[in-house]
Coordinates of C-alpha atoms in Angstrom, one line a residue:
X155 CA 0.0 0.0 0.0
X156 CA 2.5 2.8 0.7
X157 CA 6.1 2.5 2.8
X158 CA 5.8 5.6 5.0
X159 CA 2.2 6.5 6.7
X160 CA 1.9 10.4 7.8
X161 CA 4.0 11.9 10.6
X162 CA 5.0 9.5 13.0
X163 CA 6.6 12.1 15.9
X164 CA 3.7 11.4 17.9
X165 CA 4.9 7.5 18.1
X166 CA 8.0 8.3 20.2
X167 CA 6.3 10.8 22.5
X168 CA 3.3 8.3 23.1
X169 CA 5.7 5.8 24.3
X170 CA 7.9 8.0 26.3
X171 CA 6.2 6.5 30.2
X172 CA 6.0 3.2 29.1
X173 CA 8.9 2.1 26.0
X174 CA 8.2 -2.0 26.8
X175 CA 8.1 -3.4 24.3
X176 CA 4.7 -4.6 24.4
X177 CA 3.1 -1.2 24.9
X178 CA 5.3 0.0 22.3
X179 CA 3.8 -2.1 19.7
X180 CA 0.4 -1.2 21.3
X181 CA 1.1 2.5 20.9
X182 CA 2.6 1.9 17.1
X183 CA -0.4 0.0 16.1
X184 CA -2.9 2.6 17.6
X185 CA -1.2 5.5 16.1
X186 CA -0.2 4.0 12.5
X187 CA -4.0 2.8 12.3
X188 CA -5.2 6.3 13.2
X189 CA -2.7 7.9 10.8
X190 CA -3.7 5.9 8.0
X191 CA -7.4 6.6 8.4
X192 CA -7.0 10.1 8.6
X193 CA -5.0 9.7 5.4
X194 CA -7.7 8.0 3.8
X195 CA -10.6 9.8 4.9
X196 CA -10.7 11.7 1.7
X197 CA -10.6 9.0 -0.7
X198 CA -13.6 7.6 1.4
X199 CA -15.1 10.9 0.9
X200 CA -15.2 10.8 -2.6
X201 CA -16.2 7.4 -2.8
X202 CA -19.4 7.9 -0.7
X203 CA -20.2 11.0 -2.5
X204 CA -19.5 8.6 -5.8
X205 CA -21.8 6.5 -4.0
X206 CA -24.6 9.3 -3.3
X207 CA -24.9 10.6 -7.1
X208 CA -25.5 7.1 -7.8
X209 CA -28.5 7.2 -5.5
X210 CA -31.8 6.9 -7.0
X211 CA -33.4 7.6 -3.5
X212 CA -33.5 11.3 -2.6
X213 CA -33.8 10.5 0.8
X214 CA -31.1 7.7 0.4
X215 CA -28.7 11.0 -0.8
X216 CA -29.6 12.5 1.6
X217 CA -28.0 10.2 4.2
X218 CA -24.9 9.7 2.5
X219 CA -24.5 13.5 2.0
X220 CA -24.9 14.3 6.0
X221 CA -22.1 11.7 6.5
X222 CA -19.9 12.7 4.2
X223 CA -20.0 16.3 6.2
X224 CA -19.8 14.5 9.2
X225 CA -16.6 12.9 8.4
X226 CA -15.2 15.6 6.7
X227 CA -15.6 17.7 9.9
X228 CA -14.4 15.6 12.2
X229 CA -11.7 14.1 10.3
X230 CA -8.7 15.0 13.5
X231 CA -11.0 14.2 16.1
X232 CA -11.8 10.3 14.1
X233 CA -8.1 9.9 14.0
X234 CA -8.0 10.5 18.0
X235 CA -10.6 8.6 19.4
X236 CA -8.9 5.1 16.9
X237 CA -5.8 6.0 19.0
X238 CA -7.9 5.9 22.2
X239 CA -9.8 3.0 21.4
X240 CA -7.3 0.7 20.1
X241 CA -5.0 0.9 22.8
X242 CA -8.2 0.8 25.1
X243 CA -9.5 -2.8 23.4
X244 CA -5.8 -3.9 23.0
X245 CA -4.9 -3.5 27.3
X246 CA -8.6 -5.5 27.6
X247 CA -7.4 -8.3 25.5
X248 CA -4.2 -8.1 27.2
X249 CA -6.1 -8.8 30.6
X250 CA -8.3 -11.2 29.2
X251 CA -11.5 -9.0 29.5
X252 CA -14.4 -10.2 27.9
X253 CA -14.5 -7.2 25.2
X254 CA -18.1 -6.6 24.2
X255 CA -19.1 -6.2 21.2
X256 CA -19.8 -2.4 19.1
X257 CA -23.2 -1.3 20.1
X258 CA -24.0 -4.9 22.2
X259 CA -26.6 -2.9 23.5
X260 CA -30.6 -4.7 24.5
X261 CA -31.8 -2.5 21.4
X262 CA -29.5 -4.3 18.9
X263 CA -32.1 -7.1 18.3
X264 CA -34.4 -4.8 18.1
X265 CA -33.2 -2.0 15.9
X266 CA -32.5 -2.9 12.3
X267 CA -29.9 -0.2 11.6
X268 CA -28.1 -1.4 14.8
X269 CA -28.5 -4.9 13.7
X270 CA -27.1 -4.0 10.3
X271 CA -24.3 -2.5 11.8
X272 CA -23.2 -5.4 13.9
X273 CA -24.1 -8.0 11.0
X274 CA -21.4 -5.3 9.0
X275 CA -18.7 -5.6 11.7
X276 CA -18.6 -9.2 11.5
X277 CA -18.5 -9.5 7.4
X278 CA -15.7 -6.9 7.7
X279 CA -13.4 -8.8 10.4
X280 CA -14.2 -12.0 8.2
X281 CA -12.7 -10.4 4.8
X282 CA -9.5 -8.8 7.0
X283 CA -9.1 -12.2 8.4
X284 CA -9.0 -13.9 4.8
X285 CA -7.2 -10.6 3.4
X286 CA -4.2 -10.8 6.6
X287 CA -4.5 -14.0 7.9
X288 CA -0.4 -15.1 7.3
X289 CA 0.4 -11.5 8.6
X290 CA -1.8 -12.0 11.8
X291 CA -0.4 -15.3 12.7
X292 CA 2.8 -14.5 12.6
X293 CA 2.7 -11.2 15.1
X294 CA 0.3 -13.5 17.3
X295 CA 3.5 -15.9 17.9
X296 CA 5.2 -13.4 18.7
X297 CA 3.3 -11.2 20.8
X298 CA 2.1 -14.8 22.7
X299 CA 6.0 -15.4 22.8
X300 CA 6.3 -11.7 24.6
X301 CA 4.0 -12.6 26.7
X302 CA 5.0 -15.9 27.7
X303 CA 2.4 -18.0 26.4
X304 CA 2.7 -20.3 23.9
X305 CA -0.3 -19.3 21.7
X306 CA -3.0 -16.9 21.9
X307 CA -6.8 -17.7 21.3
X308 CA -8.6 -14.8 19.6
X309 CA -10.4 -13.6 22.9
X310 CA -6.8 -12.3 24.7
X311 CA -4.6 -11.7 21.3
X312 CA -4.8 -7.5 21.0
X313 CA -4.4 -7.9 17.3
X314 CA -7.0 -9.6 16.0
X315 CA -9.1 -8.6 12.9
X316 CA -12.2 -8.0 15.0
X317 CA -9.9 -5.2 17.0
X318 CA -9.4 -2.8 14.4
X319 CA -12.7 -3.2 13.2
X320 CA -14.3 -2.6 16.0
X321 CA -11.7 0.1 16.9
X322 CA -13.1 1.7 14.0
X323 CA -17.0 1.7 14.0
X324 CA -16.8 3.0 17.8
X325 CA -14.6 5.9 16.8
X326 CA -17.1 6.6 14.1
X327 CA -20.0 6.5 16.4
X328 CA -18.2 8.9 18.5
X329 CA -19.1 11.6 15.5
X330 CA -22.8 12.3 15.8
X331 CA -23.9 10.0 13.1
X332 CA -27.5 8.0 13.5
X333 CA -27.8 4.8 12.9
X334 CA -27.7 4.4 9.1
X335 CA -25.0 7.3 8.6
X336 CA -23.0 5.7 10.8
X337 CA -23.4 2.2 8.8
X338 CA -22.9 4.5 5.4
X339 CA -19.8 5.4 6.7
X340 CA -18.5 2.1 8.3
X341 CA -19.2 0.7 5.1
X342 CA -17.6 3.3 3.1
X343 CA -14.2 3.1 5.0
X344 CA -14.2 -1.4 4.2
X345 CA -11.8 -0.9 1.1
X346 CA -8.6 0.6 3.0
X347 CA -9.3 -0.7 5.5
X348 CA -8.3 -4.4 3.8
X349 CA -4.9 -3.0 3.3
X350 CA -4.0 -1.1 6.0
X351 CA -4.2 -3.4 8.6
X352 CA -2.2 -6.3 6.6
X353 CA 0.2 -3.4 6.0
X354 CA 0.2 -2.6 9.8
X355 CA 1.1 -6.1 10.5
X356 CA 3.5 -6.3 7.5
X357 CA 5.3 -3.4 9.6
X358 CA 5.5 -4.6 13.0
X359 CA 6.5 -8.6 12.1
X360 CA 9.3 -7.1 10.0
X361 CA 10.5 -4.8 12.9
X362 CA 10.0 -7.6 15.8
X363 CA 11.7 -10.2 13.5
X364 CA 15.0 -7.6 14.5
X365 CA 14.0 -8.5 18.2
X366 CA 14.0 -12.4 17.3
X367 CA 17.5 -12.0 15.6
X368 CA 19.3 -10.5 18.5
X369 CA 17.8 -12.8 20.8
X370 CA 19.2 -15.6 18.3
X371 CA 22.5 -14.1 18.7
X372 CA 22.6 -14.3 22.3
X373 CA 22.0 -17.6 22.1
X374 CA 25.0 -18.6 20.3
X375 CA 26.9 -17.0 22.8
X376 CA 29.0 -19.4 24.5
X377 CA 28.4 -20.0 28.2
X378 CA 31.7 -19.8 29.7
X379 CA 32.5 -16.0 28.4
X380 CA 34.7 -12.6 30.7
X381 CA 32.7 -10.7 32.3
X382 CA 33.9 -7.9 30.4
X383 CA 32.8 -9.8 27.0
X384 CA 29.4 -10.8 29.0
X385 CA 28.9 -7.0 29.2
X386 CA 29.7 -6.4 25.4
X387 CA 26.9 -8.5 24.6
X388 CA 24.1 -7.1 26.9
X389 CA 24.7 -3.6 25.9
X390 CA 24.8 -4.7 22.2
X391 CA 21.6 -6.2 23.0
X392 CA 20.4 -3.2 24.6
X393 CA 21.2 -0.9 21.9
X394 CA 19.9 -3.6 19.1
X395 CA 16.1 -3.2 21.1
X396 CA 16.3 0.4 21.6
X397 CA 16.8 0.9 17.6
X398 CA 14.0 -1.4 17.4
X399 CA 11.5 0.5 19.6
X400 CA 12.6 3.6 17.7
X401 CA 12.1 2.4 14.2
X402 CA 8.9 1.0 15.8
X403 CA 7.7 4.3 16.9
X404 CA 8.6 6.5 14.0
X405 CA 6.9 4.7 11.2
X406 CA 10.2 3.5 9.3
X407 CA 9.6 0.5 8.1
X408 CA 11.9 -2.4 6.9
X409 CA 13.9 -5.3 8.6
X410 CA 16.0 -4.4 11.3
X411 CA 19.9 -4.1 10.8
X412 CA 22.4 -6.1 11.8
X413 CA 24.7 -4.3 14.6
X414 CA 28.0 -4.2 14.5
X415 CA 29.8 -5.3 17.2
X416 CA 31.8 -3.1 18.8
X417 CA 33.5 -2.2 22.5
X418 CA 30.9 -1.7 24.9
X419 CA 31.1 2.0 26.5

């Protein structure tokens, strides 16, 4: 899709009180995924209003034209509350909450627009699941492996499909939307969203396969090293992760270099 997604200062200073590297993944993720829909919104503008001269239903136009101004208006304020969101679903999975469904609500069997939206949310994680699932699998190892478990089932693993989905339809809801223009613009915003979130994982497997490769490294180590060349390797270590988290956080994307070893300062 692209190799470089909007200004990524905001990465480093969103990680600042917490660079593990866990919550620096979370923080990448949240703030690449908001960045990228900000960056899309106008395309998705002019594909609904695409979409509303092609309406035969005045009242249909209608809808689509009010969320269209919706969007457009509130196009900064979107790309906050998919920060605030994803890193809110993403610390729930990561305690094993039982994460409700978008708009779960007693009214959803009752409501057809509701309905429609939730019946929308799940057709959308199914095609990002198909579009990603290789991505996906391979970040899941790894963030199962960060988090000492051997696998994840999709009820605790943060990066699921179903989490930027769902990240996405409550930030829009957020907006002032009803019901419909709310499912109008969901719908509208399905296209990128089936490549930027295999992109998103594309990005952090590549930088976390850096992490795997020092960790390989100190494995071949031999066991019965100085203590001065014991040293030498943990603050080559160090500085291997620290270049990680920093790619991580300011959107460059690409594998991970291979240090050079030199004398520990």
């Amino acid at each position: 899709m692209h190799t470089q997604t909007g200004d990524h200062a905001a990465r480093l200073r969103a990680a600042k009180e917490e660079p593990s590297p866990i919550t620096a993944l979370r923080d990448m993720l949240a703030t690449a995924f908001a960045a990228d829909i900000a960056a899309v919104t106008p395309m998705v503008c002019d594909a609904m209003r695409e979409s509303a001269l092609e309406a035969a239903n005045p009242a249909r136009r209608e809808l689509i034209e009010n969320a269209i101004a919706i969007v457009t208006r509130n196009r900064g304020a979107l790309a906050l509350e998919v920060v605030q969101m994803f890193r809110s679903r993403f610390d729930a999975k990561l305690k094993e909450a039982k994460v409700r469904r978008a708009f779960s609500s007693p009214l959803a069997l009752m409501d057809e627009p509701v309905l429609d939206i939730n019946i929308a949310l799940e057709q959308s994680a199914a095609r990002l699941k198909e579009q990603s699932g290789a991505e996906m699998l391979q970040i899941s190892a790894r963030v199962a492996e960060m988090l000492g478990k051997a696998s994840l089932d999709d009820a605790e693993n943060p990066i699921v499909p179903r989490v930027f989905v769902t990240t996405l339809a409550d930030a829009l809801a957020t907006l002032g939307f009803d019901a419909e223009e709310h499912l109008a613009a969901f719908r509208a915003f399905g296209p990128p969203l089936l490549s930027i979130a295999p992109d998103l994982y594309n990005h952090a497997n590549a930088l976390l396969s850096g992490l795997d490769e020092s960790h390989e490294r100190a494995a071949l180590e031999p066991l019965s090293v100085a203590a001065p060349h014991r040293e030498k390797a943990a603050v080559i270590d160090e500085l291997v992760l620290a270049d990680i988290l920093a790619r991580l956080l300011t959107g460059v994307r690409g594998t991970a270099p291979t240090p050079q070893l030199g004398t520990a300062r």
